[in-house]
mmCIF file of C-alpha atoms in Angstrom:
data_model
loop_
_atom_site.group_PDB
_atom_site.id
_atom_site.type_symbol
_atom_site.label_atom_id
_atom_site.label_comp_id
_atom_site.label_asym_id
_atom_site.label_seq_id
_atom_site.Cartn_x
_atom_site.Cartn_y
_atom_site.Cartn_z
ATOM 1 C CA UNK A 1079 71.036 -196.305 115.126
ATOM 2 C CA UNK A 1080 70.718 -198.326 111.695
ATOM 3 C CA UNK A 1081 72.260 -201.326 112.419
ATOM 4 C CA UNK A 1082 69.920 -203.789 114.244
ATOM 5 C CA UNK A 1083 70.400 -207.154 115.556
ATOM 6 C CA UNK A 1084 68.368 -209.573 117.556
ATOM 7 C CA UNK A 1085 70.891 -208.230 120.547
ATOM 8 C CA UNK A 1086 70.132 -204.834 120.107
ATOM 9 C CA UNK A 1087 67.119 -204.162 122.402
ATOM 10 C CA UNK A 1088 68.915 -206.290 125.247
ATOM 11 C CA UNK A 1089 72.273 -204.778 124.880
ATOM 12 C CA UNK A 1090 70.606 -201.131 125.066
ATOM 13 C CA UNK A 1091 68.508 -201.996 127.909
ATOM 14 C CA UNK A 1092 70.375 -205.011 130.269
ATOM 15 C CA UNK A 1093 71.141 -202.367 133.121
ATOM 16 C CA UNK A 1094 67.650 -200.750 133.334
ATOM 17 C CA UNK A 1095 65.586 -203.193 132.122
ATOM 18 C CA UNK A 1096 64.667 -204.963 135.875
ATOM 19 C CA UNK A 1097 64.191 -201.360 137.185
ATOM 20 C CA UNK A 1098 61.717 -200.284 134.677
ATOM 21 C CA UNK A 1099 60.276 -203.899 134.525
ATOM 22 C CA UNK A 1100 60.698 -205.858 137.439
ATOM 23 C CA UNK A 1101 57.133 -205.855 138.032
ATOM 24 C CA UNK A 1102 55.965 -207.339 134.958
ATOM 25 C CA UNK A 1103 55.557 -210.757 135.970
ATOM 26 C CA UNK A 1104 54.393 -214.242 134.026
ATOM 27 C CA UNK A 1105 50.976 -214.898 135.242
ATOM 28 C CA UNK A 1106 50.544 -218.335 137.072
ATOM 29 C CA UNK A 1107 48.902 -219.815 134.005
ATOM 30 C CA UNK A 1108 51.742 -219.132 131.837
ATOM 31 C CA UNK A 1109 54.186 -221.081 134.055
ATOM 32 C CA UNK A 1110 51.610 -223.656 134.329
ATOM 33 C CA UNK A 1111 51.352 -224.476 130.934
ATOM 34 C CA UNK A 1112 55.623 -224.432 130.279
ATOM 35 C CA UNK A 1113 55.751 -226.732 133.053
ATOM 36 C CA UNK A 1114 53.519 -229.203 131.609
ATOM 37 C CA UNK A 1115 55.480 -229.113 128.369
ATOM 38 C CA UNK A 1116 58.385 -229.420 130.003
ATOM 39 C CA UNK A 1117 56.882 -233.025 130.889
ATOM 40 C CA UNK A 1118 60.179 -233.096 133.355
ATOM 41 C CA UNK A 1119 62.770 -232.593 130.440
ATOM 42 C CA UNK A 1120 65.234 -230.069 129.686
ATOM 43 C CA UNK A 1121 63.727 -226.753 127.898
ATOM 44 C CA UNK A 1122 65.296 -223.981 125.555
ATOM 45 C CA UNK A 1123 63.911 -220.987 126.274
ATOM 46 C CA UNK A 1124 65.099 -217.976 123.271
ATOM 47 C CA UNK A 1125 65.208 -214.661 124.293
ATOM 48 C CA UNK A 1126 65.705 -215.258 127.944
ATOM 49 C CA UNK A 1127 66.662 -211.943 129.037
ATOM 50 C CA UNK A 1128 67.335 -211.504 132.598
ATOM 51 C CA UNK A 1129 65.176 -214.524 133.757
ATOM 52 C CA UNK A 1130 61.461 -213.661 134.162
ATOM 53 C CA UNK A 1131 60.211 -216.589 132.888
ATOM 54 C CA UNK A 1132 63.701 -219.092 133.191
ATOM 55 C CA UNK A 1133 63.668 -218.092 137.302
ATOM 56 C CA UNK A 1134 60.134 -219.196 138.349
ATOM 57 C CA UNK A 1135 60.479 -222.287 136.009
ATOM 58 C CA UNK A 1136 63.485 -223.366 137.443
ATOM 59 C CA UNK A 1137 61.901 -223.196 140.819
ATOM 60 C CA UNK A 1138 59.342 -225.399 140.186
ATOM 61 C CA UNK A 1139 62.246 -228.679 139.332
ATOM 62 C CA UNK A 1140 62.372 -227.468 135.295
ATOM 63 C CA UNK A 1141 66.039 -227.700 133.758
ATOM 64 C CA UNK A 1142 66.471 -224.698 131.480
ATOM 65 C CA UNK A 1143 68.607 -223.420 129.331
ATOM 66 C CA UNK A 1144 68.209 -220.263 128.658
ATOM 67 C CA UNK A 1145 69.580 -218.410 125.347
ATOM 68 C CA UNK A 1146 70.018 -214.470 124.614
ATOM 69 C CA UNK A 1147 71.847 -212.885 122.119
ATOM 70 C CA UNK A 1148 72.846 -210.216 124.328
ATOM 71 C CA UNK A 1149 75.703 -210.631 126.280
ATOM 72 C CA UNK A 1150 74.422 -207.682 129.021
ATOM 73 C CA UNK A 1151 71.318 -209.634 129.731
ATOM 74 C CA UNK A 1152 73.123 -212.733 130.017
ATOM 75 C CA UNK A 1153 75.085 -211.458 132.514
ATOM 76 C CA UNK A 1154 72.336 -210.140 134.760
ATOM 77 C CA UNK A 1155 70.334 -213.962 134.492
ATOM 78 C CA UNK A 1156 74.059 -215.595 135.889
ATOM 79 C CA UNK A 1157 73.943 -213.567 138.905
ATOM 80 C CA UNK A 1158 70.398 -214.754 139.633
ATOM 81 C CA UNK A 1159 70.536 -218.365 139.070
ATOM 82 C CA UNK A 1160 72.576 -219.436 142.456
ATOM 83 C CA UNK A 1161 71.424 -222.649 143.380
ATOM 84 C CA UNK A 1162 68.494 -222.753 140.343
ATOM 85 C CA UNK A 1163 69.205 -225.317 137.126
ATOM 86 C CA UNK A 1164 69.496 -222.940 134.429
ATOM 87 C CA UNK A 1165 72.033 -222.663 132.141
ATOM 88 C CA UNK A 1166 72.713 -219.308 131.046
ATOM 89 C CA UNK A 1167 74.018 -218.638 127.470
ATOM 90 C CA UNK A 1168 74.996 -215.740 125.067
ATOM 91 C CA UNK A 1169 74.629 -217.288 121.675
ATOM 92 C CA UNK A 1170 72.158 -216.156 118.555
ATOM 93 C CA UNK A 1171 68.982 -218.126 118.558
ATOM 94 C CA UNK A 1172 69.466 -219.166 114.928
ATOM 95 C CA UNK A 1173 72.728 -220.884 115.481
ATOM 96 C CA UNK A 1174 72.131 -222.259 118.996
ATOM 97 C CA UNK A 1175 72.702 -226.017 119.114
ATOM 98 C CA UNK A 1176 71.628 -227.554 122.448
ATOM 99 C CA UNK A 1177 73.548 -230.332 124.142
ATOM 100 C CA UNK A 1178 71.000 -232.897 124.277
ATOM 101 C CA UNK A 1179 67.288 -233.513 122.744
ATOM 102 C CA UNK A 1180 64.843 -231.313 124.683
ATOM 103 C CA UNK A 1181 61.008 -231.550 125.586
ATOM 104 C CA UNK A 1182 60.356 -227.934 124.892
ATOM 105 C CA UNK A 1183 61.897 -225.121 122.509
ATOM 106 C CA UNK A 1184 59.794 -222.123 123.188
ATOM 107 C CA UNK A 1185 59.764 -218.233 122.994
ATOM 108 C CA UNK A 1186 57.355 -215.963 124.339
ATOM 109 C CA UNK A 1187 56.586 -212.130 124.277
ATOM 110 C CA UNK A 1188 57.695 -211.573 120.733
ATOM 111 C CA UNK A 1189 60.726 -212.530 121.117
ATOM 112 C CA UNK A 1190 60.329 -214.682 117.186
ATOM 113 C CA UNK A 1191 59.536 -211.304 116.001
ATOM 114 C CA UNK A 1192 63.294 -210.220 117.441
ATOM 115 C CA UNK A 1193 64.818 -212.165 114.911
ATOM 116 C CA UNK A 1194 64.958 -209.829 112.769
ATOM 117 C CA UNK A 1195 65.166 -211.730 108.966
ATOM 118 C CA UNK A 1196 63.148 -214.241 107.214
ATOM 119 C CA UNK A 1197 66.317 -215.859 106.729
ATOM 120 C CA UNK A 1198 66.784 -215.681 110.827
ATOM 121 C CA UNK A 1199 63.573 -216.791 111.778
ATOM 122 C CA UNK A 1200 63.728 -219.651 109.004
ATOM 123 C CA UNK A 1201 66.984 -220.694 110.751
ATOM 124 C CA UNK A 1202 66.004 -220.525 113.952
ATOM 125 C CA UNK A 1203 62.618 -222.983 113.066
ATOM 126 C CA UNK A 1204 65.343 -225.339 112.057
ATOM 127 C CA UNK A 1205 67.335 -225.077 114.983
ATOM 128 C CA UNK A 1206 64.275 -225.920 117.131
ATOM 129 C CA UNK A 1207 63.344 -228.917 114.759
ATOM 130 C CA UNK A 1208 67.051 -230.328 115.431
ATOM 131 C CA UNK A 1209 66.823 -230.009 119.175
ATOM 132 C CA UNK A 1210 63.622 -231.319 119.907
ATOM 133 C CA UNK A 1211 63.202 -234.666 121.291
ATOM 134 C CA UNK A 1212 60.193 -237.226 119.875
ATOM 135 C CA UNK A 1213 57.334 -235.590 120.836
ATOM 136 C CA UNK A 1214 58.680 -232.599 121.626
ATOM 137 C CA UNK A 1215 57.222 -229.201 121.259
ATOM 138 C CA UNK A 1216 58.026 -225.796 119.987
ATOM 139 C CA UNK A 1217 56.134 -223.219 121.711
ATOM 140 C CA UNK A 1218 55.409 -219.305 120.219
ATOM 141 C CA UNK A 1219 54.075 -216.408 121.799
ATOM 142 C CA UNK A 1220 53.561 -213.454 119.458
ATOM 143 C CA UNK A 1221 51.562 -210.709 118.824
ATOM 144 C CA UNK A 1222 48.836 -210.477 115.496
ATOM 145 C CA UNK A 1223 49.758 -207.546 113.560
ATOM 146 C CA UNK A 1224 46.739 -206.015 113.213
ATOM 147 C CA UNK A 1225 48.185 -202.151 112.579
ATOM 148 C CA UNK A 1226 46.931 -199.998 115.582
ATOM 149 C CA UNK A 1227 47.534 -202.234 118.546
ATOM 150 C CA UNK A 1228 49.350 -204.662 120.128
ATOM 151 C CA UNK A 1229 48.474 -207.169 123.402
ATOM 152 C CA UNK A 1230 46.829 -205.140 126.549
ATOM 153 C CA UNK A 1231 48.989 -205.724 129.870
ATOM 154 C CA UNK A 1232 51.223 -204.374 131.602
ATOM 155 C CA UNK A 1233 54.019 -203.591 128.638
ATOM 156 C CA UNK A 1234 51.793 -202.224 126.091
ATOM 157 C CA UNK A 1235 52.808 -200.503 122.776
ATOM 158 C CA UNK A 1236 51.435 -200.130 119.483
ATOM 159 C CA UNK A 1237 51.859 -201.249 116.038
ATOM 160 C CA UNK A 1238 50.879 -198.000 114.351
ATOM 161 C CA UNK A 1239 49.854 -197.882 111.094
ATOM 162 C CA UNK A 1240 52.572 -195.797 109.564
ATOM 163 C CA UNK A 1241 54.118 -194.238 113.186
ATOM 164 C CA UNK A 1242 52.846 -193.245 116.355
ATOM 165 C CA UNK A 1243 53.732 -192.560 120.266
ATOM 166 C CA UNK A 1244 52.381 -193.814 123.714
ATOM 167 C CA UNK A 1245 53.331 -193.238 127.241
ATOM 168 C CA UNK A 1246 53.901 -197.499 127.723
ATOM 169 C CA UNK A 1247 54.908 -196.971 131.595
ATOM 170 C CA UNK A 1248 55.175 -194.112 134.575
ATOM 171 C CA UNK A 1249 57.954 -194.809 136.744
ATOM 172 C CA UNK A 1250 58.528 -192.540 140.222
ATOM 173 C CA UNK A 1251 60.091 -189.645 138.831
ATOM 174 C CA UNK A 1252 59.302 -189.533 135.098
ATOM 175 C CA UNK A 1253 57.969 -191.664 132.287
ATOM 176 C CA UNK A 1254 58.529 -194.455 129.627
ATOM 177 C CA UNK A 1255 57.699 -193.437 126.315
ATOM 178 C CA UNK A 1256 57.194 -196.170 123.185
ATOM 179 C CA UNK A 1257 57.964 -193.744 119.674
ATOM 180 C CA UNK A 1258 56.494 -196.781 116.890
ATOM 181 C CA UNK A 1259 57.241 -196.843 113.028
ATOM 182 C CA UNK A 1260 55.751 -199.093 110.948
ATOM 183 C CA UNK A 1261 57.063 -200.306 107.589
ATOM 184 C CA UNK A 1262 53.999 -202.811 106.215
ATOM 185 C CA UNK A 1263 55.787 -203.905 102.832
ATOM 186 C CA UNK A 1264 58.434 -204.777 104.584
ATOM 187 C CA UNK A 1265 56.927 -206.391 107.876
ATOM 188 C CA UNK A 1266 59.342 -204.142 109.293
ATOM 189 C CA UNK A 1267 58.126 -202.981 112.851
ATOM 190 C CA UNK A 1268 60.730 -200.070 114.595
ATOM 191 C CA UNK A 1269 60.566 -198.500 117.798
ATOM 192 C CA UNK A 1270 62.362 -196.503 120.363
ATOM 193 C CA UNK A 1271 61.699 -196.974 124.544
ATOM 194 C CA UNK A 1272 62.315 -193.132 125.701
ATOM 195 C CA UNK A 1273 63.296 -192.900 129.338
ATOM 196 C CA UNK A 1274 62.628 -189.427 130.541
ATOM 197 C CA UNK A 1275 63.667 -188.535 134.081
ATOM 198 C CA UNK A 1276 63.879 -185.681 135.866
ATOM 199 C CA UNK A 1277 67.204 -184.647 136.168
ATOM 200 C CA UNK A 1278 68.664 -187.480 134.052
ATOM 201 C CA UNK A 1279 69.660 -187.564 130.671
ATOM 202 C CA UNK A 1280 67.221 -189.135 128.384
ATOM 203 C CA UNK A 1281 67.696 -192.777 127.504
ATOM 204 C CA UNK A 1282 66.943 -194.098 124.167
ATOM 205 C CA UNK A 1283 66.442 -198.304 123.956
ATOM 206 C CA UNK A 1284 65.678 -199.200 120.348
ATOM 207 C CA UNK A 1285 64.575 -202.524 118.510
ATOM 208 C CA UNK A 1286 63.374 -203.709 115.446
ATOM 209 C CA UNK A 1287 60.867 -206.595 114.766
ATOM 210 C CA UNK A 1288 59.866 -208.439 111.482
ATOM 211 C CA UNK A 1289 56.806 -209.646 112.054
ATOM 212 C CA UNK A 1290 54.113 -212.298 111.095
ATOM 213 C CA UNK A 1291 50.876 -213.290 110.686
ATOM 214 C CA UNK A 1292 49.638 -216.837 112.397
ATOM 215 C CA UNK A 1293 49.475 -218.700 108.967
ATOM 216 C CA UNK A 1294 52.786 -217.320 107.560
ATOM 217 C CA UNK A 1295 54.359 -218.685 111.002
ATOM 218 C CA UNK A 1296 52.386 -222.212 110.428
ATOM 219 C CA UNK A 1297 53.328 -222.111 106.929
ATOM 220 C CA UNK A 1298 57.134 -221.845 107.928
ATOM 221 C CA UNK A 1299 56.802 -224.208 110.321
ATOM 222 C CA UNK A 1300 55.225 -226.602 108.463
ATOM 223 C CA UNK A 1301 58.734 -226.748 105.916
ATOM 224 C CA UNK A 1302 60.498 -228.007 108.747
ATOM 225 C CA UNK A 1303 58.306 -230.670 109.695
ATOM 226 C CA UNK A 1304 56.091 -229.031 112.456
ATOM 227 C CA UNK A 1305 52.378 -229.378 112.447
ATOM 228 C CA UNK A 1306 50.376 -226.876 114.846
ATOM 229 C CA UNK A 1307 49.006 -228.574 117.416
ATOM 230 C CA UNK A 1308 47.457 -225.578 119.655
ATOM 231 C CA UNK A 1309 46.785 -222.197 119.234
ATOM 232 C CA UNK A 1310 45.302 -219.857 122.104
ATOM 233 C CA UNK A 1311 44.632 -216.727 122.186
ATOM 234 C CA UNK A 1312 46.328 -216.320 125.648
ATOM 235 C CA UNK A 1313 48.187 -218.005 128.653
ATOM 236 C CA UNK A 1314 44.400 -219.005 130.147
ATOM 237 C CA UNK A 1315 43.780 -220.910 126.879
ATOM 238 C CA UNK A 1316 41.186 -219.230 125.759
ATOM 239 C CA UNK A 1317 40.173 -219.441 122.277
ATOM 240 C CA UNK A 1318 41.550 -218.093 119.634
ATOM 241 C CA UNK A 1319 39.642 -216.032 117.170
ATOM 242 C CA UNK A 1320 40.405 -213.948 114.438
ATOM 243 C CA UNK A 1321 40.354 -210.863 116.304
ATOM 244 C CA UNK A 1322 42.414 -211.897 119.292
ATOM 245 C CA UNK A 1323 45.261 -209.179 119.815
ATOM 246 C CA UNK A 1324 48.194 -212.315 120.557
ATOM 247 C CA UNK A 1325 48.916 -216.377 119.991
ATOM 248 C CA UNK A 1326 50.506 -218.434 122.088
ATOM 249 C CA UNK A 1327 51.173 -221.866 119.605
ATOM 250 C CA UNK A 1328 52.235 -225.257 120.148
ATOM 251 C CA UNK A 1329 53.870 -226.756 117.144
ATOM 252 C CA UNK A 1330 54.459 -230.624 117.153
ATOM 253 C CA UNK A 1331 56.671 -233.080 114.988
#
């Protein structure tokens, strides 16, 4: 496949992706923290997926909407929202307009890096700085591309310097492999999920990422108006330090 699009992982992967990851879970401090940004608004969460982090927000009283570009993972999130506030939508993240101001704009897990232009992450900054209410935030989770490794836990892959492969999960009758290739002059980041199963036919799940260092995302920020408020390096807020594998930041207006 040559053609990639922010849908392109979730489209390839919308019918397996709760079986091979229905156990990764948003710790208790990551909820924590949306849910005080929140500050009992309505939140835009990009890259929703199938609802790991929308579901438990929703059932703590937060009104989300949640966004994906791919119309397979939409799907899934509709059928689990009976009874739950969240708005479910298939629309690209840099031409999503919300209905009404919001609190909190946020994507986690990398899901910035999905976007998969300048142009589209540049867009979708703007978007954000359009929906946010006064005093609103926009909230980033990403990893530091440091070439050799990504964020420990329980989804790992690798950045490789040039390409690489690691077994990223066992599941009961076979295993998840992560095949890596990066492209440095091009912040270009590619990679294929390999499903291998014993008597099944292997499953390829391929995405593409352009990614970014802290102070180019600051820097791009900062055209449309956002100042960083907070940067951790993780969900505990624990420091952040110029070795720290990830960044979750909290850009203000």
């Amino acid at each position: 496949m040559t053609a990639f699009s922010e849908a392109t992982y979730g489209e390839q992967i919308s019918d397996a992706y709760d079986e091979l990851y229905g156990d990764f879970t948003p710790s208790k401090e990551q909820i924590d923290l949306l849910e005080d940004y929140a500050r009992n608004g309505r939140v835009v969460e990009i890259g929703s997926g199938t609802g790991r982090v929308a579901l438990p927000l929703a059932q703590r009283g937060v009104r989300i909407i949640g966004v994906d570009s791919s119309l397979g993972m939409t799907e899934v999130l509709l059928e689990k929202t009976r009874g739950l506030d969240v708005e479910a939508v298939c629309a690209n993240a840099a031409e999503y307009r919300a209905p009404e101001a919001m609190t909190l704009v946020f994507a986690v897990f990398n899901t910035f890096f999905l976007l998969v232009t300048k142009s589209a992450q540049e867009q979708f900054i703007a978007r954000a700085a359009e929906m946010l209410a006064p005093g609103g935030r926009l909230l980033l989770e990403t990893f530091v591309p440091y070439p050799g490794r990504l964020p420990d836990g329980p989804n790992p892959g690798v950045l490789p310097e040039q390409s690489d492969v690691v077994v990223k999960r066992w599941v009961s009758d076979g295993v998840v492999l992560f095949a890596a290739r990066n492209t440095p002059e091009d912040s270009r980041f590619d990679y294929q999920e390999i499903v291998l199963r014993d008597g099944e036919p292997v499953r390829l799940h391929p995405g593409r990422m352009r990614y970014m260092w802290p102070s180019e995302i600051d820097a791009l920020a900062a055209e449309h108006g956002f100042r960083l408020e907070n940067r951790w390096a993780g969900w505990d807020c624990s420091p952040y330090q110029a070795d720290s594998r990830k960044h979750v930041s909290v850009y203000t207006r």
